[in-house]
Short mmCIF file of C-alpha atoms in Angstrom, two decimals:
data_model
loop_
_atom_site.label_atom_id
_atom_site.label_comp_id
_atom_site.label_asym_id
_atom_site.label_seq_id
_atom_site.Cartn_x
_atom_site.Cartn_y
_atom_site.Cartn_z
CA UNK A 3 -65.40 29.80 46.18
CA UNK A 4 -61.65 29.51 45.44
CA UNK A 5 -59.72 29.30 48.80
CA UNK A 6 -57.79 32.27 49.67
CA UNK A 7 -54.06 32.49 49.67
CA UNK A 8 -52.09 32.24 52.12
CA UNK A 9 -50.29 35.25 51.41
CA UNK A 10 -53.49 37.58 51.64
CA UNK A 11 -54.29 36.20 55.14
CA UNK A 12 -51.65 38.86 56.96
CA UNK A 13 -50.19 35.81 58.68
CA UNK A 14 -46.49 35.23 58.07
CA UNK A 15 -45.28 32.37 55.73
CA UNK A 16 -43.86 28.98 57.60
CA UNK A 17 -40.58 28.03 57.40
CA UNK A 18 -39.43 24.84 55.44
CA UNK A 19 -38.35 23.55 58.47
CA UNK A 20 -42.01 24.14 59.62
CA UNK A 21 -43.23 22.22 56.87
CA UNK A 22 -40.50 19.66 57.45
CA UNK A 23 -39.13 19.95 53.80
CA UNK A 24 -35.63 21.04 54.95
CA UNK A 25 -33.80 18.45 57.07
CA UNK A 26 -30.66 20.15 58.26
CA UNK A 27 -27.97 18.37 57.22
CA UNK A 28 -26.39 15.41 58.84
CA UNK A 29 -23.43 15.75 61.39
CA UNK A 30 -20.09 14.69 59.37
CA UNK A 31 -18.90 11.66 60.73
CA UNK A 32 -15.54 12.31 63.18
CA UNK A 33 -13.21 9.66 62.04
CA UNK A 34 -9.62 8.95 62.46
CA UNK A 35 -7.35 9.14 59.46
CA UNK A 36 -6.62 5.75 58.72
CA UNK A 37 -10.18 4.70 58.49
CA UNK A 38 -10.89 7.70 55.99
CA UNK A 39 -8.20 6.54 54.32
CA UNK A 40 -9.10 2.89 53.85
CA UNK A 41 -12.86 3.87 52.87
CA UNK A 42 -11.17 5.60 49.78
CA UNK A 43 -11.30 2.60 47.82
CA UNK A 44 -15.06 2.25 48.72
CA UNK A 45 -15.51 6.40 48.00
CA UNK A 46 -14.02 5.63 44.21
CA UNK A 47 -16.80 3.02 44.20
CA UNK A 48 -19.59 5.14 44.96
CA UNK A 49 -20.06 1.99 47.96
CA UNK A 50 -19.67 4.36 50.87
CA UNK A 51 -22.72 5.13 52.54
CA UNK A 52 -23.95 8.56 52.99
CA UNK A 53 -22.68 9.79 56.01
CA UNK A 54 -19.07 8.07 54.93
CA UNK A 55 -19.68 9.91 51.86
CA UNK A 56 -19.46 12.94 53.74
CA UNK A 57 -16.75 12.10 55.82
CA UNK A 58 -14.49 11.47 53.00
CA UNK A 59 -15.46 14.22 50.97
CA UNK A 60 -14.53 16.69 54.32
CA UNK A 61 -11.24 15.06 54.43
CA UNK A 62 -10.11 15.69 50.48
CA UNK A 63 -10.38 19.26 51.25
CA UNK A 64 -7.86 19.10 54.16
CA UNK A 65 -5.47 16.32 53.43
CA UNK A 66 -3.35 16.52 50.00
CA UNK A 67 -1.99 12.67 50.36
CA UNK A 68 -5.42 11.35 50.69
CA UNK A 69 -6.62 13.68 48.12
CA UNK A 70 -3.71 12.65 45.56
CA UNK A 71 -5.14 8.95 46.13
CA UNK A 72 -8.80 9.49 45.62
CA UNK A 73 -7.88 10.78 42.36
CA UNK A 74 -5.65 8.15 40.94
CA UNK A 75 -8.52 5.33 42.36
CA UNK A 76 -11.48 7.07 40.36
CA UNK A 77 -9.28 7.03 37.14
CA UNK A 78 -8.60 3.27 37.82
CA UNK A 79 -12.38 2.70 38.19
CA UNK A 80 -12.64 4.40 35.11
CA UNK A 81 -10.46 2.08 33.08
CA UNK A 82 -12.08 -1.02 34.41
CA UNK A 83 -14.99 0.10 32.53
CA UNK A 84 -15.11 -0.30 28.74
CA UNK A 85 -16.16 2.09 26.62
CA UNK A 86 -19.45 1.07 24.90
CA UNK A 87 -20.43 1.95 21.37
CA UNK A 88 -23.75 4.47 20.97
CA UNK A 89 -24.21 2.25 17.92
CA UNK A 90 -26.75 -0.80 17.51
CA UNK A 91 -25.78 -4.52 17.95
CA UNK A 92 -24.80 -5.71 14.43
CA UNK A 93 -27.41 -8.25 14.30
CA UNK A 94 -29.80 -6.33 15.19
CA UNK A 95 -30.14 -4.80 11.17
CA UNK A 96 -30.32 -8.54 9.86
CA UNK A 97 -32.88 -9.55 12.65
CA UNK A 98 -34.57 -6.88 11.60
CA UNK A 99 -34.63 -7.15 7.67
CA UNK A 100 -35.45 -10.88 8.65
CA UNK A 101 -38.17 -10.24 10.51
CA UNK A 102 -39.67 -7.52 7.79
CA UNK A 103 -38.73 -10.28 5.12
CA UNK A 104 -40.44 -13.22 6.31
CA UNK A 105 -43.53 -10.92 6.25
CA UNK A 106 -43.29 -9.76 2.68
CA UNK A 107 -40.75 -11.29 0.65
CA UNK A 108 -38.77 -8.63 -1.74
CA UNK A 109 -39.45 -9.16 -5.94
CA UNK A 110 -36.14 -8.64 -5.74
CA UNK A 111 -34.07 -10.28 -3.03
CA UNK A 112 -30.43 -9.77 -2.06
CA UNK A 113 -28.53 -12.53 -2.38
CA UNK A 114 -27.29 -14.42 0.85
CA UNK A 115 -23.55 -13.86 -0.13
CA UNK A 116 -23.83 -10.48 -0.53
CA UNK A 117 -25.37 -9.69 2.73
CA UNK A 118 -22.33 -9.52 4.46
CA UNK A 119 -21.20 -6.70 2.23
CA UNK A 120 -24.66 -4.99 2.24
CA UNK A 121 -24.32 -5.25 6.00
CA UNK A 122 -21.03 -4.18 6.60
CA UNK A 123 -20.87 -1.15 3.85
CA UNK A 124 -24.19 0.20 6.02
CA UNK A 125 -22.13 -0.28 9.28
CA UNK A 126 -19.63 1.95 7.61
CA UNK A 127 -21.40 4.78 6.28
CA UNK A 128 -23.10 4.92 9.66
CA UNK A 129 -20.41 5.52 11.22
CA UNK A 130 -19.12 8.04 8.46
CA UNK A 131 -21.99 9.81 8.89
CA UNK A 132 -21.34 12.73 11.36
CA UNK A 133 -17.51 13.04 10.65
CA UNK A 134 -15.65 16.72 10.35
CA UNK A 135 -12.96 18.06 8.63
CA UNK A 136 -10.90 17.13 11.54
CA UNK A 137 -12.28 13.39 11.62
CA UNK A 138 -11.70 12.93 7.98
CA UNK A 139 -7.97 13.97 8.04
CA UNK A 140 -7.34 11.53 10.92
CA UNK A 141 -3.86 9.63 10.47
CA UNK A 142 -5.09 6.15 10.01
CA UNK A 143 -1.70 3.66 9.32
CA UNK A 144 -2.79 0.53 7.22
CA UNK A 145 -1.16 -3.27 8.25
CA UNK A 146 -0.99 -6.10 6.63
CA UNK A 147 1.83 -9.01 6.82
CA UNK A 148 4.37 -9.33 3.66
CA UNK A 149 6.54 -12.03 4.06
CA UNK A 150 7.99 -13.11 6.68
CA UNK A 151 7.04 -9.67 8.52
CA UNK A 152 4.08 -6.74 8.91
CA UNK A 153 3.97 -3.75 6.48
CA UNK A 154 2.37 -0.90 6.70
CA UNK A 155 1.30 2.61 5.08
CA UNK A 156 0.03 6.16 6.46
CA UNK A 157 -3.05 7.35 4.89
CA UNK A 158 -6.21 9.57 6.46
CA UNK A 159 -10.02 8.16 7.06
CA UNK A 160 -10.58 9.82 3.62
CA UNK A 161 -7.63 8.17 2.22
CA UNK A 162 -8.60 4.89 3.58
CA UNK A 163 -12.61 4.93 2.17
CA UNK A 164 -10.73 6.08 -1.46
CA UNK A 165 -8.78 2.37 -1.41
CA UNK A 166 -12.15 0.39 -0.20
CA UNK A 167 -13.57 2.42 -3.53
CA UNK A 168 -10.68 1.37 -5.67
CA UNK A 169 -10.16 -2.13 -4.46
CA UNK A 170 -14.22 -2.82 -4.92
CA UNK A 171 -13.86 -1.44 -7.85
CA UNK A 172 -12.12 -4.68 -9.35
CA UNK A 173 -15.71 -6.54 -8.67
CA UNK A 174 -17.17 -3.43 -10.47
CA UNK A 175 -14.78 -4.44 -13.42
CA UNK A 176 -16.22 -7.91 -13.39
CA UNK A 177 -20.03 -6.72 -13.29
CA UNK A 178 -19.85 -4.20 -16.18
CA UNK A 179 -20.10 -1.52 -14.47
CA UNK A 180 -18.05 1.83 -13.97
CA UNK A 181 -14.51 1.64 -12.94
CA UNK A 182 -13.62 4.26 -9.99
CA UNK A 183 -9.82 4.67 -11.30
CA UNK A 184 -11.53 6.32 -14.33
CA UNK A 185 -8.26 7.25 -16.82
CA UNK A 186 -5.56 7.12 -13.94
CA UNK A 187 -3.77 4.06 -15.09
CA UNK A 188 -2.16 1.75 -12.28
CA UNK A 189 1.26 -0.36 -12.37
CA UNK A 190 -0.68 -3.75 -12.18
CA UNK A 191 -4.10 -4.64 -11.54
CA UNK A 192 -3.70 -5.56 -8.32
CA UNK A 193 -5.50 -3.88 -4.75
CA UNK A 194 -2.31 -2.23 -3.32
CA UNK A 195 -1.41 -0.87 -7.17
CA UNK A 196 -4.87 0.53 -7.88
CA UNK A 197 -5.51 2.56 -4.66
CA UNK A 198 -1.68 4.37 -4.88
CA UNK A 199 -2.75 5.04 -8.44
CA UNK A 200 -5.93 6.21 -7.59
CA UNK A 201 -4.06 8.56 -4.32
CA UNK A 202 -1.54 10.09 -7.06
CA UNK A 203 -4.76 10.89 -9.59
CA UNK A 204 -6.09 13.13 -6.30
CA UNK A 205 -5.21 16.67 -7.15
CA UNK A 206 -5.47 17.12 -3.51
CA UNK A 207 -5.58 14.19 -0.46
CA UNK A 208 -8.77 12.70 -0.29
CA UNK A 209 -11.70 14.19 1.66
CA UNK A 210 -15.14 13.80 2.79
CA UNK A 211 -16.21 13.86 -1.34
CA UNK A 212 -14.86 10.28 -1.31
CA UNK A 213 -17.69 8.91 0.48
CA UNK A 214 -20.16 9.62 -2.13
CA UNK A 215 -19.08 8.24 -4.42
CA UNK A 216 -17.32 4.62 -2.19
CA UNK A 217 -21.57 4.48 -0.87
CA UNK A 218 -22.87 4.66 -4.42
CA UNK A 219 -20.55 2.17 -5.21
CA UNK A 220 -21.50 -0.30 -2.92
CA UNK A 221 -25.12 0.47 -3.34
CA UNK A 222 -24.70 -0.34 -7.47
CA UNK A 223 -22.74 -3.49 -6.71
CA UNK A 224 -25.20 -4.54 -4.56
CA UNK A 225 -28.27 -3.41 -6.78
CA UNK A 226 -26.60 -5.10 -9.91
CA UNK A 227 -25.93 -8.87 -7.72
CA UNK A 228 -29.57 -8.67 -6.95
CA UNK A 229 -31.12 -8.37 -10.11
CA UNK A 230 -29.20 -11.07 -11.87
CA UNK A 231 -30.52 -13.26 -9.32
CA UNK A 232 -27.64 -14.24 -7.96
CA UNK A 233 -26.82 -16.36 -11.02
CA UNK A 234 -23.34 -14.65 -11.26
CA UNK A 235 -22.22 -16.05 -7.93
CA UNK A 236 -19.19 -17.92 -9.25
CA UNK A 237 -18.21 -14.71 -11.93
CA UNK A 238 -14.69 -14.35 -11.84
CA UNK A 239 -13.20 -11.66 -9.96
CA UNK A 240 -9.42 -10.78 -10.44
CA UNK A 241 -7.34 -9.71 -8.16
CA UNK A 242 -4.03 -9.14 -10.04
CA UNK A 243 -2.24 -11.93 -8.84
CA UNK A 244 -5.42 -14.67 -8.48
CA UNK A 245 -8.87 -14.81 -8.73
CA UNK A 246 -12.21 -15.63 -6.40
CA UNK A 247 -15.45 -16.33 -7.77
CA UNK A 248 -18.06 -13.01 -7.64
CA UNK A 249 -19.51 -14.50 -4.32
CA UNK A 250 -16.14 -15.05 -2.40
CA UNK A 251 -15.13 -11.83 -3.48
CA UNK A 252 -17.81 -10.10 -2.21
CA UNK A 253 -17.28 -11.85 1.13
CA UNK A 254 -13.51 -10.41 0.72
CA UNK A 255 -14.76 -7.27 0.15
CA UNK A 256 -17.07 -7.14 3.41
CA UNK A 257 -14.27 -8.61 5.84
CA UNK A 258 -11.94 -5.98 4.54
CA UNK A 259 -14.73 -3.36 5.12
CA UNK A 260 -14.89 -3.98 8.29
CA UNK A 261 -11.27 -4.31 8.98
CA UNK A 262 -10.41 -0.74 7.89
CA UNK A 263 -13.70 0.16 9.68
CA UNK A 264 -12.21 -0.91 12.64
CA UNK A 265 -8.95 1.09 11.84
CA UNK A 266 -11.23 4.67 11.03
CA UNK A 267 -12.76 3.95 14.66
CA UNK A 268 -9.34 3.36 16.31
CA UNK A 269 -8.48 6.47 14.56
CA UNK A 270 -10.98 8.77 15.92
CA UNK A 271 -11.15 6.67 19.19
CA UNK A 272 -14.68 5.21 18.89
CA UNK A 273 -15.64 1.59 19.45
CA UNK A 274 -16.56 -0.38 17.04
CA UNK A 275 -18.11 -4.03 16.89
CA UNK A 276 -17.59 -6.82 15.23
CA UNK A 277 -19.97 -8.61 12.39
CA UNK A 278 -22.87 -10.67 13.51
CA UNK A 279 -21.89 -13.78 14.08
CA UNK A 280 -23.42 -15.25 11.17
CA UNK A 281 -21.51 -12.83 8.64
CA UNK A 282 -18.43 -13.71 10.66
CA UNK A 283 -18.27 -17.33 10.39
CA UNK A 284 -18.89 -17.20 6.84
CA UNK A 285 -15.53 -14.71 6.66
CA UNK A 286 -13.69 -17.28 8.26
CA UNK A 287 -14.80 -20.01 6.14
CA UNK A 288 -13.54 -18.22 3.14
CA UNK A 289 -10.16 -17.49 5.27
CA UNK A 290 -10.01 -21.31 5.91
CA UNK A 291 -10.85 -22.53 2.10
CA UNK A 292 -8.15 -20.28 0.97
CA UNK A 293 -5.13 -21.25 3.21
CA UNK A 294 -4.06 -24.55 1.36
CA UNK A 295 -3.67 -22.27 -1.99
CA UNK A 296 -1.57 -19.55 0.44
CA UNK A 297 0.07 -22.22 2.26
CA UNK A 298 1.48 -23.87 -1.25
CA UNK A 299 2.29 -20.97 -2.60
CA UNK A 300 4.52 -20.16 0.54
CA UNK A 301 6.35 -23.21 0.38
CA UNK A 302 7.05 -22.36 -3.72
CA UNK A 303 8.61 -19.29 -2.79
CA UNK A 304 10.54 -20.60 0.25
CA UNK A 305 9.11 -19.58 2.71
CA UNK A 306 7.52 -22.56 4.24
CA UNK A 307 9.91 -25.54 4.61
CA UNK A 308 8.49 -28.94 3.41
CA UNK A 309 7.19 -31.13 5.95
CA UNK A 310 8.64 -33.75 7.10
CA UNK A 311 5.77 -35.83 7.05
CA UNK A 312 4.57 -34.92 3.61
CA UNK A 313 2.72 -37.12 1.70
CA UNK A 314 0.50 -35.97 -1.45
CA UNK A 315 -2.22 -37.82 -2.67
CA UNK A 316 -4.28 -37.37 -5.78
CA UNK A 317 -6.75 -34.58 -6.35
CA UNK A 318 -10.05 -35.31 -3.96
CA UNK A 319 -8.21 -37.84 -1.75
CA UNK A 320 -7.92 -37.05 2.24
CA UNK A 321 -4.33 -36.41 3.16
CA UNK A 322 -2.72 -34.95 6.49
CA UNK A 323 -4.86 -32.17 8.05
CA UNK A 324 -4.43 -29.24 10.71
CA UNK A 325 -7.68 -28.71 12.50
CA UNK A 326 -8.55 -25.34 12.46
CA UNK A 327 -10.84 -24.54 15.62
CA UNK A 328 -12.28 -21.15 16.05
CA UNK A 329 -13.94 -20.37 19.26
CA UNK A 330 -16.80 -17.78 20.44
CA UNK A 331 -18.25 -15.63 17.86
CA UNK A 332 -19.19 -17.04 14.39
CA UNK A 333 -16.76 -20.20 15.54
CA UNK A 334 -17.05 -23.67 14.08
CA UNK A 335 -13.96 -26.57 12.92
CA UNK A 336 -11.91 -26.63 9.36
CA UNK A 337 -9.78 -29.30 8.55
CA UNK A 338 -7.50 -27.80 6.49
CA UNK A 339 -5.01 -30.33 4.10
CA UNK A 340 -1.46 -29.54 4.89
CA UNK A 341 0.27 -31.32 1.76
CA UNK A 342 -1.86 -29.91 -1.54
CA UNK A 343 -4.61 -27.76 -1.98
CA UNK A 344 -6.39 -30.08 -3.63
CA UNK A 345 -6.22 -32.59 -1.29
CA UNK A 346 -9.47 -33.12 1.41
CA UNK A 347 -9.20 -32.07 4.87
CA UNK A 348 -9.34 -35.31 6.69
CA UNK A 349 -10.12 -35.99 10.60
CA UNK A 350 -8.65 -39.46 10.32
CA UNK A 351 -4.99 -38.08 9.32
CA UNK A 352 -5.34 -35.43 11.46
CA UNK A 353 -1.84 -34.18 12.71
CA UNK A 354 -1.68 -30.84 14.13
CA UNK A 355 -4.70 -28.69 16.39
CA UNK A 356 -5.09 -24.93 16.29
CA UNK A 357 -7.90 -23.14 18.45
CA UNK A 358 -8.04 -19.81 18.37
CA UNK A 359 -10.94 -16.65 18.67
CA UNK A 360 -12.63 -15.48 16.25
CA UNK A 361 -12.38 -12.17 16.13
CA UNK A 362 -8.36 -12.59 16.59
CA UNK A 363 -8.15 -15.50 13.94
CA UNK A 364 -9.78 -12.16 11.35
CA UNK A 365 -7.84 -10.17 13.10
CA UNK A 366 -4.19 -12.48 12.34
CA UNK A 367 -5.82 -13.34 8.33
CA UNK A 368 -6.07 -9.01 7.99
CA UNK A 369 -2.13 -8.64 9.26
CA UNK A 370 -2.94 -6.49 12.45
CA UNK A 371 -1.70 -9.85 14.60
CA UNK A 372 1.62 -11.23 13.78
CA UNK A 373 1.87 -14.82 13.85
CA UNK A 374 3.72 -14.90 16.63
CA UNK A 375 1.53 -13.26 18.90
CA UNK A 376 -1.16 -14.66 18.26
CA UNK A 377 -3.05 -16.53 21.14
CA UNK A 378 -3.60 -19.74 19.93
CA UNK A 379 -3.83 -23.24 21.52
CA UNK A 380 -1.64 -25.63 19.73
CA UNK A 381 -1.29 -29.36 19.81
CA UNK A 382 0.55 -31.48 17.06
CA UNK A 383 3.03 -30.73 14.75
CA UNK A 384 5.14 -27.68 15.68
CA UNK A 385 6.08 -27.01 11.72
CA UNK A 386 2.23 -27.65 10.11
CA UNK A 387 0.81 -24.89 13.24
CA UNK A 388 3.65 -22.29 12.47
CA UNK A 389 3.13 -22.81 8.38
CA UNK A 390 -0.73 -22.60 8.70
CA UNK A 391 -1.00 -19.67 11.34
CA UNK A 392 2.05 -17.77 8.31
CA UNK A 393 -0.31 -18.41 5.79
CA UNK A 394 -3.05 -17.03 7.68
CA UNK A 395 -1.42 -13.91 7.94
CA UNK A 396 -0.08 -14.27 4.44
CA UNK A 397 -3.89 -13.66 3.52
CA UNK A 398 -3.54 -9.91 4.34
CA UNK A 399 -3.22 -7.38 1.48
CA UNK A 400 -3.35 -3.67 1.75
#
């Protein structure tokens, strides 16, 4: 038979004490003030034990000063600890299409230089994905270095996705396919032209619409790469003012995706990683290959002085080098020839040494670092580090 209840034997119910399930609470621990006060630090820690716990917490309630200080010490623990992304590692997508790909190759494979874009559009549009109104009319300012100095423009998240549309629009051009300006016609056929062309065409500012049509985009580009199998890597791309073969361009086109990535998150304070590492090291080897063609073209124009030292050499031959090291994430060494692009990078005549990290080396090439500040280990000649780390920066468009 089912045992009774206890509540139908007449007997009155036991107290939780009985049943030792209610401790009474411990005694508050009697100590003087300048002990409480020098366990407040520990309290902000959550290191006190319980009892101290308690003794502190008592005190808040009757002393103001002590209370005041509690307060500004949990805020400072606060800041010591960085906010963390609810987002995946960035490598973790690649491992993953990796992993799936080793198992059952694709008919029709993306190719390896337009990962990086393929990677870094996804990133975006992830993080696109549950903006509002109030997200998409964030005030997002643009930088980029022209000159001898930064510039800058004011746009919105929505505004900022309408120039990646425009500006990958030019490799769109070179493919065939549609181009997003459709009959707005822009001053010259350069990035910075096309996108205020394309912002003066908008009836109204741009607004969550423009991510349709930026994602389908990217998708196409990336669709149409793949099935010419990757024989239209060295397509040229124009830019206006110069050119890059289809598969440096599209490794232009995923470093600035991420750039103004990073400016929508800092807009609508999230956090936001960088590339894998592999992606980033190959956007700083197209940084690197391009800053002898920057660097000449500065020194043309005035504004880098010859060097002293300068020597050119024929076409193919080493000349005097700057050795570009990057360290940490996607890091590696360029020698990069000071005297003529088309001179070879050369260890032997090496003159000048730059080490700098990673991230920041992107971050001084997209014109959110001026030259100046950037943190860089130098050794060598004063004139080739100040030229090289101007031309970096001179890399930076809007």
């Amino acid at each position: 038979m089912p045992r009774a209840s206890v509540e139908d034997g007449g007997r009155p119910l036991p107290t939780l004490e009985e049943l030792g399930e209610l401790a009474p609470p411990p005694a508050p621990l009697v100590l003087e003030h300048r002990v409480l006060k020098a366990l407040l630090g520990a309290w902000a820690l959550s290191a006190c034990s319980p009892e101290e716990t308690l003794a502190v917490e008592e005190h808040l309630g009757d002393c103001g000063s002590c209370a005041d200080e509690a307060l500004r010490l949990r805020e400072a623990v606060g800041l010591l600890q960085r906010p963390e992304s609810l987002d995946l590692d960035p490598g973790l997508r690649t491992r993953v299409l990796d992993s799936c790909l080793d198992r059952r190759p694709p008919r029709i494979p993306v190719p390896e230089w337009a990962t990086p874009y393929d990677a870094e559009t996804a990133r975006l549009d992830a993080l696109l994905q549950d903006f509002g109104d109030a997200e998409w009319h964030a005030p997002v300012r643009l930088r980029w270095f022209e000159g001898t100095g930064q510039a800058s423009r004011r746009t919105t998240v929505a505004g900022v996705i309408a120039h990646l549309l425009t500006v990958d629009g030019l490799v769109a051009v070179a493919l065939g396919l549609d181009d997003p300006l459709g009959d707005a016609t822009a001053e010259a056929p350069t990035p910075g032209a096309r996108t205020e062309a394309y912002w003066r065409a908008s009836h109204y500012p741009p607004t969550r619409s423009v991510r349709a049509p930026w994602r389908e985009q990217s998708h196409d580009l990336v669709r149409t790469v793949s099935f010419t199998g990757g024989t239209t890597g060295r397509l040229a791309v124009s830019y206006g003012d110069f050119e890059l073969p289809l598969h440096d361009a599209m490794l232009d086109r995923a470093f600035e995706c991420w750039v103004h990535a990073e400016d929508i998150a800092e807009a609508v304070d999230y956090p936001y990683a960088a590339p894998s590492a592999r992606h980033l090291n190959r956007m700083i080897d197209l940084a690197a290959r391009m800053l002898p063609a920057v660097l000449a073209a500065r020194r043309q124009s005035g504004l880098a002085a010859p060097a002293a030292g300068r020597h050119l050499v024929p076409a193919g031959e080493p000349g005097r080098s700057l050795r570009l090291e990057i360290e940490g994430h996607g890091g590696g060494n360029w020698l990069i020839p000071l005297d003529s692009p088309a001179a070879v990078g050369s260890a032997e005549r090496e003159v000048a040494h730059v080490a700098l990290d990673g991230v920041e080396f992107c971050h001084l090439a997209a014109g959110h670092v001026s030259p100046e500040e950037a943190a860089a280990g130098q050794q060598g000649d004063r004139d080739a580090i100040r030229d090289v780390l101007f031309a970096a920066a001179a890399l930076s468009r809007m």
